[in-house]
Short mmCIF file of N, CA and C in Angstrom, two decimals:
data_model
loop_
_atom_site.label_atom_id
_atom_site.label_comp_id
_atom_site.label_asym_id
_atom_site.label_seq_id
_atom_site.Cartn_x
_atom_site.Cartn_y
_atom_site.Cartn_z
N MET V 1249 0.92 -1.12 -0.09
CA MET V 1249 0.31 -0.15 0.25
C MET V 1249 0.81 1.33 0.36
N HIS V 1250 0.52 2.52 -0.58
CA HIS V 1250 1.42 3.37 -1.14
C HIS V 1250 0.75 5.25 0.21
N TRP V 1251 1.19 5.56 0.17
CA TRP V 1251 0.98 6.58 1.15
C TRP V 1251 0.23 7.51 -0.22
N LEU V 1252 -0.98 7.59 0.53
CA LEU V 1252 -0.89 8.88 -0.73
C LEU V 1252 -1.54 10.14 -0.45
N GLY V 1253 -0.87 10.55 1.39
CA GLY V 1253 -1.29 11.88 2.19
C GLY V 1253 -2.29 11.99 2.86
N PRO V 1254 -2.91 12.87 4.21
CA PRO V 1254 -3.49 12.78 4.67
C PRO V 1254 -4.98 13.07 4.52
N MET V 1255 -5.53 13.50 3.44
CA MET V 1255 -6.46 13.83 2.74
C MET V 1255 -7.03 12.75 2.39
N ALA V 1256 -5.92 11.61 1.28
CA ALA V 1256 -6.58 10.75 0.99
C ALA V 1256 -7.19 9.87 1.73
N TYR V 1257 -6.61 9.46 2.59
CA TYR V 1257 -7.25 8.72 4.15
C TYR V 1257 -8.22 9.37 5.56
N PHE V 1258 -8.43 10.43 5.66
CA PHE V 1258 -9.59 10.63 6.23
C PHE V 1258 -10.06 12.05 5.78
N SER V 1259 -10.76 11.96 4.41
CA SER V 1259 -11.14 12.38 3.83
C SER V 1259 -12.94 11.53 3.80
N HIS V 1260 -13.16 10.70 3.90
CA HIS V 1260 -14.00 9.93 3.86
C HIS V 1260 -14.57 9.48 5.16
N GLY V 1261 -14.44 10.20 5.99
CA GLY V 1261 -14.81 10.12 7.32
C GLY V 1261 -14.61 9.01 8.67
N PRO V 1262 -15.38 9.37 9.38
CA PRO V 1262 -14.53 8.30 10.77
C PRO V 1262 -13.96 7.19 10.02
N SER V 1263 -14.60 6.46 9.89
CA SER V 1263 -14.62 4.84 9.16
C SER V 1263 -13.31 4.61 8.43
N SER V 1264 -13.02 5.13 7.74
CA SER V 1264 -11.86 4.89 7.34
C SER V 1264 -10.26 5.98 7.87
N TYR V 1265 -10.69 6.77 8.65
CA TYR V 1265 -10.19 7.14 9.70
C TYR V 1265 -9.53 6.14 10.69
N ALA V 1266 -10.00 5.39 11.33
CA ALA V 1266 -9.96 4.65 12.60
C ALA V 1266 -9.56 3.22 11.26
N SER V 1267 -9.69 3.06 10.32
CA SER V 1267 -8.87 2.01 9.28
C SER V 1267 -7.87 2.31 9.13
N VAL V 1268 -7.12 3.43 9.20
CA VAL V 1268 -5.51 3.94 8.61
C VAL V 1268 -4.67 3.64 9.78
N TRP V 1269 -5.44 3.77 10.79
CA TRP V 1269 -4.20 3.80 12.52
C TRP V 1269 -4.31 1.92 12.96
N ASP V 1270 -5.56 1.66 12.06
CA ASP V 1270 -5.60 0.29 12.29
C ASP V 1270 -4.44 -0.48 11.62
N GLN V 1271 -3.94 -0.43 10.21
CA GLN V 1271 -2.70 -0.80 9.13
C GLN V 1271 -1.56 -0.27 10.00
N PHE V 1272 -1.46 0.96 10.91
CA PHE V 1272 0.01 0.70 11.45
C PHE V 1272 0.09 0.33 12.87
N TRP V 1273 -0.80 -0.61 13.66
CA TRP V 1273 -0.91 -0.92 14.59
C TRP V 1273 0.15 -1.96 14.96
N VAL V 1274 1.13 -2.10 15.25
CA VAL V 1274 2.06 -3.42 15.17
C VAL V 1274 1.68 -3.90 16.74
N PRO V 1275 1.63 -5.52 17.60
CA PRO V 1275 1.76 -5.82 18.48
C PRO V 1275 2.86 -6.02 19.03
N CYS V 1276 3.22 -5.46 21.03
CA CYS V 1276 4.52 -5.28 21.45
C CYS V 1276 4.79 -6.84 21.16
N PRO V 1277 6.29 -7.26 20.82
CA PRO V 1277 6.94 -8.58 20.62
C PRO V 1277 6.62 -9.28 22.37
N PHE V 1278 6.92 -8.44 23.17
CA PHE V 1278 6.75 -8.57 25.09
C PHE V 1278 6.35 -8.25 25.94
N PRO V 1279 6.44 -8.35 26.30
CA PRO V 1279 5.25 -8.49 27.54
C PRO V 1279 5.65 -7.07 28.71
N VAL V 1280 4.29 -6.61 28.72
CA VAL V 1280 4.18 -4.83 28.99
C VAL V 1280 3.87 -4.62 30.44
N ALA V 1281 4.54 -4.43 31.94
CA ALA V 1281 4.13 -4.49 32.70
C ALA V 1281 3.27 -2.52 33.21
N ILE V 1282 2.34 -2.45 33.36
CA ILE V 1282 2.55 -0.68 33.59
C ILE V 1282 2.49 -0.74 34.98
N VAL V 1283 3.44 0.29 35.31
CA VAL V 1283 3.63 -0.26 37.01
C VAL V 1283 3.64 1.67 37.20
N HIS V 1284 1.95 1.82 38.13
CA HIS V 1284 1.95 3.25 38.43
C HIS V 1284 2.83 3.19 40.09
N SER V 1285 3.58 4.38 40.43
CA SER V 1285 4.44 4.09 41.05
C SER V 1285 3.97 5.90 42.01
N GLN V 1286 3.89 5.68 42.98
CA GLN V 1286 3.33 6.96 44.24
C GLN V 1286 4.70 7.53 44.35
N ARG V 1287 5.57 8.86 44.40
CA ARG V 1287 6.49 8.95 45.27
C ARG V 1287 5.87 10.06 46.99
N VAL V 1288 6.47 9.47 47.52
CA VAL V 1288 5.74 9.78 48.18
C VAL V 1288 7.57 10.77 49.27
N ASN V 1289 7.49 11.74 49.61
CA ASN V 1289 7.45 13.00 49.83
C ASN V 1289 7.56 12.97 51.23
N HIS V 1290 8.23 12.27 52.04
CA HIS V 1290 8.80 11.83 53.61
C HIS V 1290 9.33 13.51 54.74
N SER V 1291 9.30 14.41 53.57
CA SER V 1291 10.02 15.82 53.96
C SER V 1291 9.07 16.65 53.73
N GLU V 1292 7.87 15.72 53.53
CA GLU V 1292 6.59 17.31 53.89
C GLU V 1292 6.37 18.26 55.18
N LYS V 1293 5.63 19.09 54.83
CA LYS V 1293 6.35 20.59 55.76
C LYS V 1293 4.60 20.13 56.00
N LYS V 1294 4.76 20.10 57.48
CA LYS V 1294 3.40 20.63 58.27
C LYS V 1294 2.70 21.60 58.13
N ASP V 1295 1.38 21.07 58.15
CA ASP V 1295 -0.27 22.31 57.84
C ASP V 1295 0.26 23.50 58.75
N VAL V 1296 0.27 24.31 58.52
CA VAL V 1296 0.40 25.25 59.56
C VAL V 1296 -1.32 25.48 59.46
N LEU V 1297 -1.27 26.38 61.17
CA LEU V 1297 -2.36 26.66 61.72
C LEU V 1297 -2.97 28.63 62.25
N TYR V 1298 -4.11 28.67 61.55
CA TYR V 1298 -3.91 29.93 61.97
C TYR V 1298 -5.15 30.06 62.68
N GLY V 1299 -4.79 30.37 63.79
CA GLY V 1299 -6.15 31.41 64.22
C GLY V 1299 -7.55 31.94 64.08
N SER V 1300 -7.27 33.18 63.32
CA SER V 1300 -7.62 33.87 62.11
C SER V 1300 -7.00 34.87 61.41
N VAL V 1301 -7.85 35.21 60.35
CA VAL V 1301 -7.34 35.69 59.50
C VAL V 1301 -8.14 37.29 58.89
N GLU V 1302 -7.65 38.49 59.48
CA GLU V 1302 -8.72 39.26 58.73
C GLU V 1302 -8.19 40.21 57.61
N VAL V 1303 -8.95 40.35 57.21
CA VAL V 1303 -9.82 40.65 55.79
C VAL V 1303 -10.00 42.12 55.57
N GLU V 1304 -9.02 43.46 55.39
CA GLU V 1304 -9.46 45.00 55.72
C GLU V 1304 -9.67 45.41 53.95
N ILE V 1305 -11.09 45.36 53.45
CA ILE V 1305 -10.91 46.19 52.28
C ILE V 1305 -11.18 47.50 52.78
N HIS V 1306 -10.62 48.52 51.22
CA HIS V 1306 -10.72 49.79 51.21
C HIS V 1306 -11.83 50.33 49.70
N SER V 1307 -12.02 51.16 49.81
CA SER V 1307 -12.38 51.42 48.60
C SER V 1307 -13.63 53.06 48.86
N GLY V 1308 -13.64 53.67 48.09
CA GLY V 1308 -14.54 54.44 47.85
C GLY V 1308 -15.96 54.82 46.91
N GLU V 1309 -16.51 53.44 47.61
CA GLU V 1309 -17.96 53.54 47.01
C GLU V 1309 -18.42 52.21 47.84
N PRO V 1310 -19.26 52.79 49.04
CA PRO V 1310 -19.44 51.69 49.86
C PRO V 1310 -19.83 50.51 49.37
N ALA V 1311 -21.08 50.64 48.27
CA ALA V 1311 -21.95 49.23 47.59
C ALA V 1311 -21.31 48.36 47.39
N VAL V 1312 -19.58 48.72 46.67
CA VAL V 1312 -19.01 47.81 45.54
C VAL V 1312 -18.43 46.90 47.55
N LEU V 1313 -17.92 47.31 48.15
CA LEU V 1313 -17.52 46.75 49.39
C LEU V 1313 -18.89 45.98 50.22
N LEU V 1314 -20.25 46.37 50.25
CA LEU V 1314 -20.40 45.28 50.61
C LEU V 1314 -21.60 44.29 49.81
N SER V 1315 -20.86 44.26 47.99
CA SER V 1315 -21.18 43.34 47.64
C SER V 1315 -19.53 42.53 47.79
N TYR V 1316 -18.60 43.07 47.58
CA TYR V 1316 -17.62 42.02 47.53
C TYR V 1316 -17.71 41.31 48.97
N GLU V 1317 -18.26 42.10 50.60
CA GLU V 1317 -18.30 41.62 51.55
C GLU V 1317 -19.35 40.16 51.56
N TRP V 1318 -19.87 39.97 50.14
CA TRP V 1318 -21.08 38.86 50.77
C TRP V 1318 -20.75 38.11 50.30
N PHE V 1319 -19.80 38.60 48.54
CA PHE V 1319 -18.58 37.44 47.36
C PHE V 1319 -17.98 36.49 48.73
N ALA V 1320 -17.16 37.30 49.28
CA ALA V 1320 -16.44 36.62 50.55
C ALA V 1320 -16.56 35.97 51.00
N THR V 1321 -17.52 36.42 51.74
CA THR V 1321 -18.04 35.38 52.92
C THR V 1321 -19.11 34.32 52.13
N TYR V 1322 -19.42 34.53 51.48
CA TYR V 1322 -20.25 32.98 50.25
C TYR V 1322 -19.74 32.28 50.05
N ALA V 1323 -18.14 32.61 49.37
CA ALA V 1323 -17.19 31.60 49.11
C ALA V 1323 -15.97 30.75 50.47
N ALA V 1324 -16.34 31.90 51.48
CA ALA V 1324 -15.57 30.68 52.88
C ALA V 1324 -16.92 29.55 53.07
N LYS V 1325 -17.88 30.23 52.73
CA LYS V 1325 -19.00 29.19 53.09
C LYS V 1325 -18.24 28.19 52.47
N GLN V 1326 -19.07 28.35 51.52
CA GLN V 1326 -18.55 27.00 50.09
C GLN V 1326 -17.73 26.28 50.40
N LEU V 1327 -16.45 26.97 50.86
CA LEU V 1327 -15.17 26.37 51.46
C LEU V 1327 -15.04 25.35 52.95
N GLY V 1328 -16.64 25.93 53.44
CA GLY V 1328 -16.46 25.82 54.63
C GLY V 1328 -15.14 26.16 55.50
N ILE V 1329 -15.31 27.90 55.07
CA ILE V 1329 -14.73 28.12 55.99
C ILE V 1329 -15.52 28.77 57.40
N THR V 1330 -14.53 29.04 58.49
CA THR V 1330 -15.76 29.47 60.14
C THR V 1330 -15.83 31.44 59.77
N ILE V 1331 -17.11 31.57 59.65
CA ILE V 1331 -17.09 33.39 59.33
C ILE V 1331 -16.81 33.99 61.06
N GLY V 1332 -16.10 34.81 60.89
CA GLY V 1332 -15.85 35.71 62.26
C GLY V 1332 -17.10 36.65 62.35
N LYS V 1333 -16.60 37.32 62.37
CA LYS V 1333 -17.58 38.92 62.49
C LYS V 1333 -16.99 39.52 61.43
N CYS V 1334 -18.05 40.87 60.23
CA CYS V 1334 -17.67 41.06 59.41
C CYS V 1334 -18.66 42.80 60.04
N TRP V 1335 -17.76 43.11 59.88
CA TRP V 1335 -18.09 45.32 60.95
C TRP V 1335 -17.68 46.22 59.79
N ALA V 1336 -18.16 47.17 60.13
CA ALA V 1336 -17.37 48.11 58.83
C ALA V 1336 -17.37 50.03 59.90
N PRO V 1337 -16.60 50.74 60.04
CA PRO V 1337 -17.12 51.66 61.36
C PRO V 1337 -18.44 52.22 60.72
N GLN V 1338 -18.38 53.12 61.38
CA GLN V 1338 -19.73 54.31 61.52
C GLN V 1338 -19.46 55.48 60.49
N LYS V 1339 -18.08 56.08 59.98
CA LYS V 1339 -17.71 56.88 59.34
C LYS V 1339 -16.59 56.40 58.45
N PRO V 1340 -16.91 57.14 57.47
CA PRO V 1340 -15.64 56.77 56.59
C PRO V 1340 -14.39 57.74 56.64
N HIS V 1341 -13.15 57.88 56.70
CA HIS V 1341 -11.71 58.59 56.33
C HIS V 1341 -11.86 59.74 55.07
N HIS V 1342 -12.31 60.40 55.91
CA HIS V 1342 -12.05 61.80 54.48
C HIS V 1342 -11.00 62.04 54.25
N HIS V 1343 -10.23 62.56 53.52
CA HIS V 1343 -9.13 63.81 52.75
C HIS V 1343 -9.51 64.92 52.59
N ARG V 1344 -9.32 65.93 52.90
CA ARG V 1344 -9.52 66.95 52.46
C ARG V 1344 -8.33 67.68 52.28
N LEU V 1345 -8.64 68.81 50.64
CA LEU V 1345 -7.32 68.67 49.88
C LEU V 1345 -8.13 70.23 49.67
N THR V 1346 -7.73 71.65 50.22
CA THR V 1346 -7.51 73.34 49.75
C THR V 1346 -7.00 73.54 48.85
N LEU V 1347 -7.56 74.44 47.82
CA LEU V 1347 -6.35 74.79 47.24
C LEU V 1347 -7.22 75.57 46.56
N LEU V 1348 -6.03 77.36 45.64
CA LEU V 1348 -6.39 78.03 44.83
C LEU V 1348 -7.25 77.67 43.92
N LYS V 1349 -8.05 78.36 43.75
CA LYS V 1349 -9.16 78.27 42.02
C LYS V 1349 -8.29 79.34 41.68
N SER V 1350 -7.31 80.10 41.45
CA SER V 1350 -6.68 80.50 40.81
C SER V 1350 -4.89 80.17 40.77
N VAL V 1351 -4.22 80.31 39.78
CA VAL V 1351 -2.95 79.69 39.72
C VAL V 1351 -2.39 81.02 40.71
N HIS V 1352 -2.42 82.86 40.41
CA HIS V 1352 -1.76 83.35 40.73
C HIS V 1352 -1.62 83.71 41.78
N ILE V 1353 -3.04 84.78 42.07
CA ILE V 1353 -4.00 85.03 44.01
C ILE V 1353 -5.26 85.09 43.98
N TYR V 1354 -5.59 86.08 44.65
CA TYR V 1354 -6.93 85.49 44.86
C TYR V 1354 -7.03 84.76 46.03
N LYS V 1355 -6.66 84.68 47.11
CA LYS V 1355 -6.76 84.00 48.26
C LYS V 1355 -7.74 83.59 48.78
N LYS V 1356 -8.90 84.83 48.50
CA LYS V 1356 -10.32 84.62 48.94
C LYS V 1356 -11.51 83.49 48.19
N HIS V 1357 -10.26 82.73 47.42
CA HIS V 1357 -11.29 82.18 46.39
C HIS V 1357 -10.89 81.00 46.30
N ARG V 1358 -11.12 79.78 46.56
CA ARG V 1358 -10.47 78.95 47.39
C ARG V 1358 -11.58 77.34 46.59
N VAL V 1359 -11.13 76.57 45.86
CA VAL V 1359 -12.01 75.23 45.70
C VAL V 1359 -11.69 74.20 46.73
N GLN V 1360 -12.43 73.72 47.15
CA GLN V 1360 -11.96 72.28 48.01
C GLN V 1360 -12.42 71.11 47.89
N TYR V 1361 -11.24 70.22 47.80
CA TYR V 1361 -11.65 68.71 47.32
C TYR V 1361 -11.69 67.73 48.59
N GLU V 1362 -12.25 66.56 48.32
CA GLU V 1362 -12.76 65.49 49.29
C GLU V 1362 -12.88 64.69 48.29
N VAL V 1363 -12.22 63.73 49.70
CA VAL V 1363 -11.95 62.10 49.14
C VAL V 1363 -12.10 61.37 50.16
N ARG V 1364 -13.34 60.47 50.12
CA ARG V 1364 -13.71 59.25 50.91
C ARG V 1364 -13.16 58.01 51.32
N THR V 1365 -12.87 58.06 51.62
CA THR V 1365 -12.54 55.45 51.71
C THR V 1365 -13.61 55.06 53.04
N TYR V 1366 -14.04 54.38 51.86
CA TYR V 1366 -14.82 53.50 53.25
C TYR V 1366 -14.60 52.40 53.40
N PHE V 1367 -14.34 51.67 54.31
CA PHE V 1367 -13.53 50.59 54.66
C PHE V 1367 -14.74 49.08 55.56
N ARG V 1368 -13.75 47.87 54.83
CA ARG V 1368 -15.33 46.79 55.85
C ARG V 1368 -14.03 46.27 56.32
N HIS V 1369 -14.20 45.14 57.32
CA HIS V 1369 -13.36 44.20 58.10
C HIS V 1369 -14.40 42.58 57.91
N MET V 1370 -13.23 42.05 57.46
CA MET V 1370 -14.18 40.38 57.25
C MET V 1370 -13.30 39.67 58.38
N ILE V 1371 -13.49 38.68 59.74
CA ILE V 1371 -12.35 37.55 60.08
C ILE V 1371 -12.85 36.23 60.30
N TYR V 1372 -12.31 35.76 59.68
CA TYR V 1372 -12.06 34.41 59.37
C TYR V 1372 -11.57 33.41 60.57
N GLU V 1373 -12.26 32.60 60.60
CA GLU V 1373 -11.34 31.69 61.73
C GLU V 1373 -10.88 30.12 61.58
N ARG V 1374 -9.47 29.55 62.24
CA ARG V 1374 -9.81 28.64 62.39
C ARG V 1374 -9.08 27.91 60.66
N LEU V 1375 -8.73 28.23 60.70
CA LEU V 1375 -7.68 28.11 58.54
C LEU V 1375 -6.59 27.03 59.27
N THR V 1376 -6.38 26.32 57.61
CA THR V 1376 -5.32 25.88 57.87
C THR V 1376 -4.72 26.32 56.91
N GLU V 1377 -3.60 26.44 56.54
CA GLU V 1377 -2.69 27.25 55.39
C GLU V 1377 -3.20 26.58 54.37
N SER V 1378 -3.16 25.03 53.37
CA SER V 1378 -3.81 25.33 52.78
C SER V 1378 -4.76 26.05 52.44
N THR V 1379 -5.94 25.91 52.77
CA THR V 1379 -7.37 26.01 52.83
C THR V 1379 -7.29 27.46 52.88
N LEU V 1380 -6.36 28.79 53.11
CA LEU V 1380 -5.97 29.86 53.33
C LEU V 1380 -5.98 29.81 52.07
N LYS V 1381 -4.67 29.82 51.49
CA LYS V 1381 -4.35 29.56 50.52
C LYS V 1381 -5.07 30.00 49.73
N THR V 1382 -5.89 28.43 49.25
CA THR V 1382 -7.24 28.64 48.26
C THR V 1382 -7.99 29.70 48.87
N PHE V 1383 -7.79 29.95 49.49
CA PHE V 1383 -9.14 31.01 50.15
C PHE V 1383 -8.88 32.68 49.30
N LEU V 1384 -7.40 32.66 49.53
CA LEU V 1384 -6.58 34.05 49.25
C LEU V 1384 -6.97 34.58 47.85
N GLU V 1385 -5.98 33.00 47.01
CA GLU V 1385 -5.89 33.07 45.60
C GLU V 1385 -7.42 33.86 45.00
N TYR V 1386 -8.37 33.48 45.48
CA TYR V 1386 -9.67 32.99 44.58
C TYR V 1386 -10.12 34.97 45.28
N ILE V 1387 -10.51 35.09 46.22
CA ILE V 1387 -11.00 36.61 46.70
C ILE V 1387 -9.70 37.49 45.54
N GLN V 1388 -8.74 36.86 45.86
CA GLN V 1388 -8.13 37.99 45.40
C GLN V 1388 -8.04 38.27 43.80
N ARG V 1389 -7.90 37.25 42.93
CA ARG V 1389 -8.15 37.30 41.47
C ARG V 1389 -9.93 38.01 41.55
N ASN V 1390 -10.31 38.01 42.52
CA ASN V 1390 -11.79 38.49 42.07
C ASN V 1390 -11.97 39.95 43.01
N VAL V 1391 -11.22 40.57 42.80
CA VAL V 1391 -11.60 41.75 43.61
C VAL V 1391 -11.75 42.71 42.41
N PRO V 1392 -13.19 43.63 42.25
CA PRO V 1392 -13.34 44.28 41.40
C PRO V 1392 -12.00 46.24 41.78
N GLU V 1393 -12.79 46.71 40.22
CA GLU V 1393 -11.25 47.98 40.62
C GLU V 1393 -12.03 48.77 41.42
N GLY V 1394 -10.61 49.51 42.44
CA GLY V 1394 -10.93 50.14 42.97
C GLY V 1394 -11.47 49.53 44.73
N VAL V 1395 -10.72 48.76 44.39
CA VAL V 1395 -10.86 48.02 45.63
C VAL V 1395 -9.26 47.67 46.30
N SER V 1396 -9.13 47.86 47.42
CA SER V 1396 -7.49 47.32 47.83
C SER V 1396 -7.83 46.92 49.32
N LEU V 1397 -6.91 45.41 49.27
CA LEU V 1397 -7.61 44.08 50.40
C LEU V 1397 -6.58 44.71 51.42
N LYS V 1398 -6.02 44.09 52.32
CA LYS V 1398 -5.01 43.62 53.56
C LYS V 1398 -5.49 43.13 54.33
N ILE V 1399 -4.66 41.94 54.53
CA ILE V 1399 -4.87 41.08 55.25
C ILE V 1399 -3.64 40.53 56.56
N SER V 1400 -4.34 40.33 57.53
CA SER V 1400 -2.99 40.10 58.57
C SER V 1400 -3.47 38.77 58.88
N LYS V 1401 -2.87 37.80 59.56
CA LYS V 1401 -3.32 36.67 59.98
C LYS V 1401 -2.37 36.32 61.12
N LYS V 1402 -2.74 35.90 61.76
CA LYS V 1402 -2.93 35.43 63.26
C LYS V 1402 -2.67 33.73 63.25
N SER V 1403 -1.60 33.41 63.21
CA SER V 1403 -1.04 31.67 63.34
C SER V 1403 -0.99 31.11 64.99
N PHE V 1404 -1.01 30.38 64.59
CA PHE V 1404 -0.70 29.07 66.12
C PHE V 1404 0.49 28.55 66.05
N MET V 1405 1.52 28.26 66.74
CA MET V 1405 2.87 28.19 67.32
C MET V 1405 3.28 27.22 68.18
N ASN V 1406 4.51 26.47 68.06
CA ASN V 1406 4.26 25.87 69.55
C ASN V 1406 5.56 26.48 70.48
N LEU V 1407 5.20 26.80 70.94
CA LEU V 1407 6.64 26.67 72.74
C LEU V 1407 7.70 26.48 71.71
N PRO V 1408 9.03 27.67 71.82
CA PRO V 1408 10.20 26.74 72.18
C PRO V 1408 10.23 25.92 73.25
N ALA V 1409 11.16 25.25 72.72
CA ALA V 1409 11.68 24.25 73.53
C ALA V 1409 12.59 24.32 75.17
N GLN V 1410 12.83 25.72 75.31
CA GLN V 1410 13.62 25.69 76.18
C GLN V 1410 12.45 25.84 77.18
N LEU V 1411 11.20 27.00 76.50
CA LEU V 1411 9.81 27.50 77.49
C LEU V 1411 9.09 26.08 78.20
N THR V 1412 9.29 25.23 77.03
CA THR V 1412 8.24 23.67 77.49
C THR V 1412 9.09 22.24 78.49
N ASP V 1413 10.72 22.66 78.30
CA ASP V 1413 11.61 22.02 79.74
C ASP V 1413 10.97 22.53 81.20
N HIS V 1414 11.23 24.18 81.12
CA HIS V 1414 10.84 25.12 82.14
C HIS V 1414 9.63 24.26 82.27
N VAL V 1415 8.50 24.36 81.73
CA VAL V 1415 7.13 24.52 81.94
C VAL V 1415 7.05 23.04 82.96
N SER V 1416 7.77 22.21 82.44
CA SER V 1416 7.53 21.11 82.94
C SER V 1416 7.97 21.37 84.14
N SER V 1417 9.48 21.32 84.23
CA SER V 1417 9.84 20.69 85.42
C SER V 1417 8.90 22.01 86.61
N VAL V 1418 8.34 23.10 86.41
CA VAL V 1418 7.75 23.11 86.94
C VAL V 1418 6.45 22.80 87.96
N THR V 1419 5.42 22.42 86.65
CA THR V 1419 4.37 21.18 86.94
C THR V 1419 4.59 20.28 88.34
N LEU V 1420 5.77 19.81 87.99
CA LEU V 1420 6.41 18.98 88.15
C LEU V 1420 7.03 18.72 89.49
N LYS V 1421 7.91 19.76 90.45
CA LYS V 1421 7.68 20.12 91.35
C LYS V 1421 6.92 20.73 91.82
N GLN V 1422 5.29 21.31 91.11
CA GLN V 1422 4.50 21.73 92.20
C GLN V 1422 3.36 20.91 92.78
N ILE V 1423 3.32 19.04 91.88
CA ILE V 1423 2.84 17.77 91.73
C ILE V 1423 3.45 17.39 92.90
N SER V 1424 5.19 17.20 93.37
CA SER V 1424 5.34 16.46 94.48
C SER V 1424 5.38 17.42 95.29
#
């Protein structure tokens, strides 16, 4: 059989497509064992536990913050994250700038500009590091325009060896 090019074989529909590949199929002359190996990483790092994570969001529009807070808390519920407290300060932060209307003089003619920054705080409790990374990546990728995030993490850590030795010796003295 001569090679006629791909169009000669594939232009007649799927049945001719299958027959072409059947012609080139060659059985393997020796038995093949498929081995699925799994790598076991013995130097696996322990997951860090976080007591609480505070997400602070800033924007010039309070409705956007409210919508984003709903989105973030809904995502946390879907991931099974414990939602602590969600709150907003009563008043926004005001930044006022007073300038002269004229470039040269006329001190009595001024204009005042004001920028308001609204805040919202969301606290999530008892997270593992892997869950936190997944959650933060998701909410950071979906931040609306004009919104900034500030994230504060509080993690649990073991006591240093010096303190645990001291505490155990003190408790042994108190018991005896």
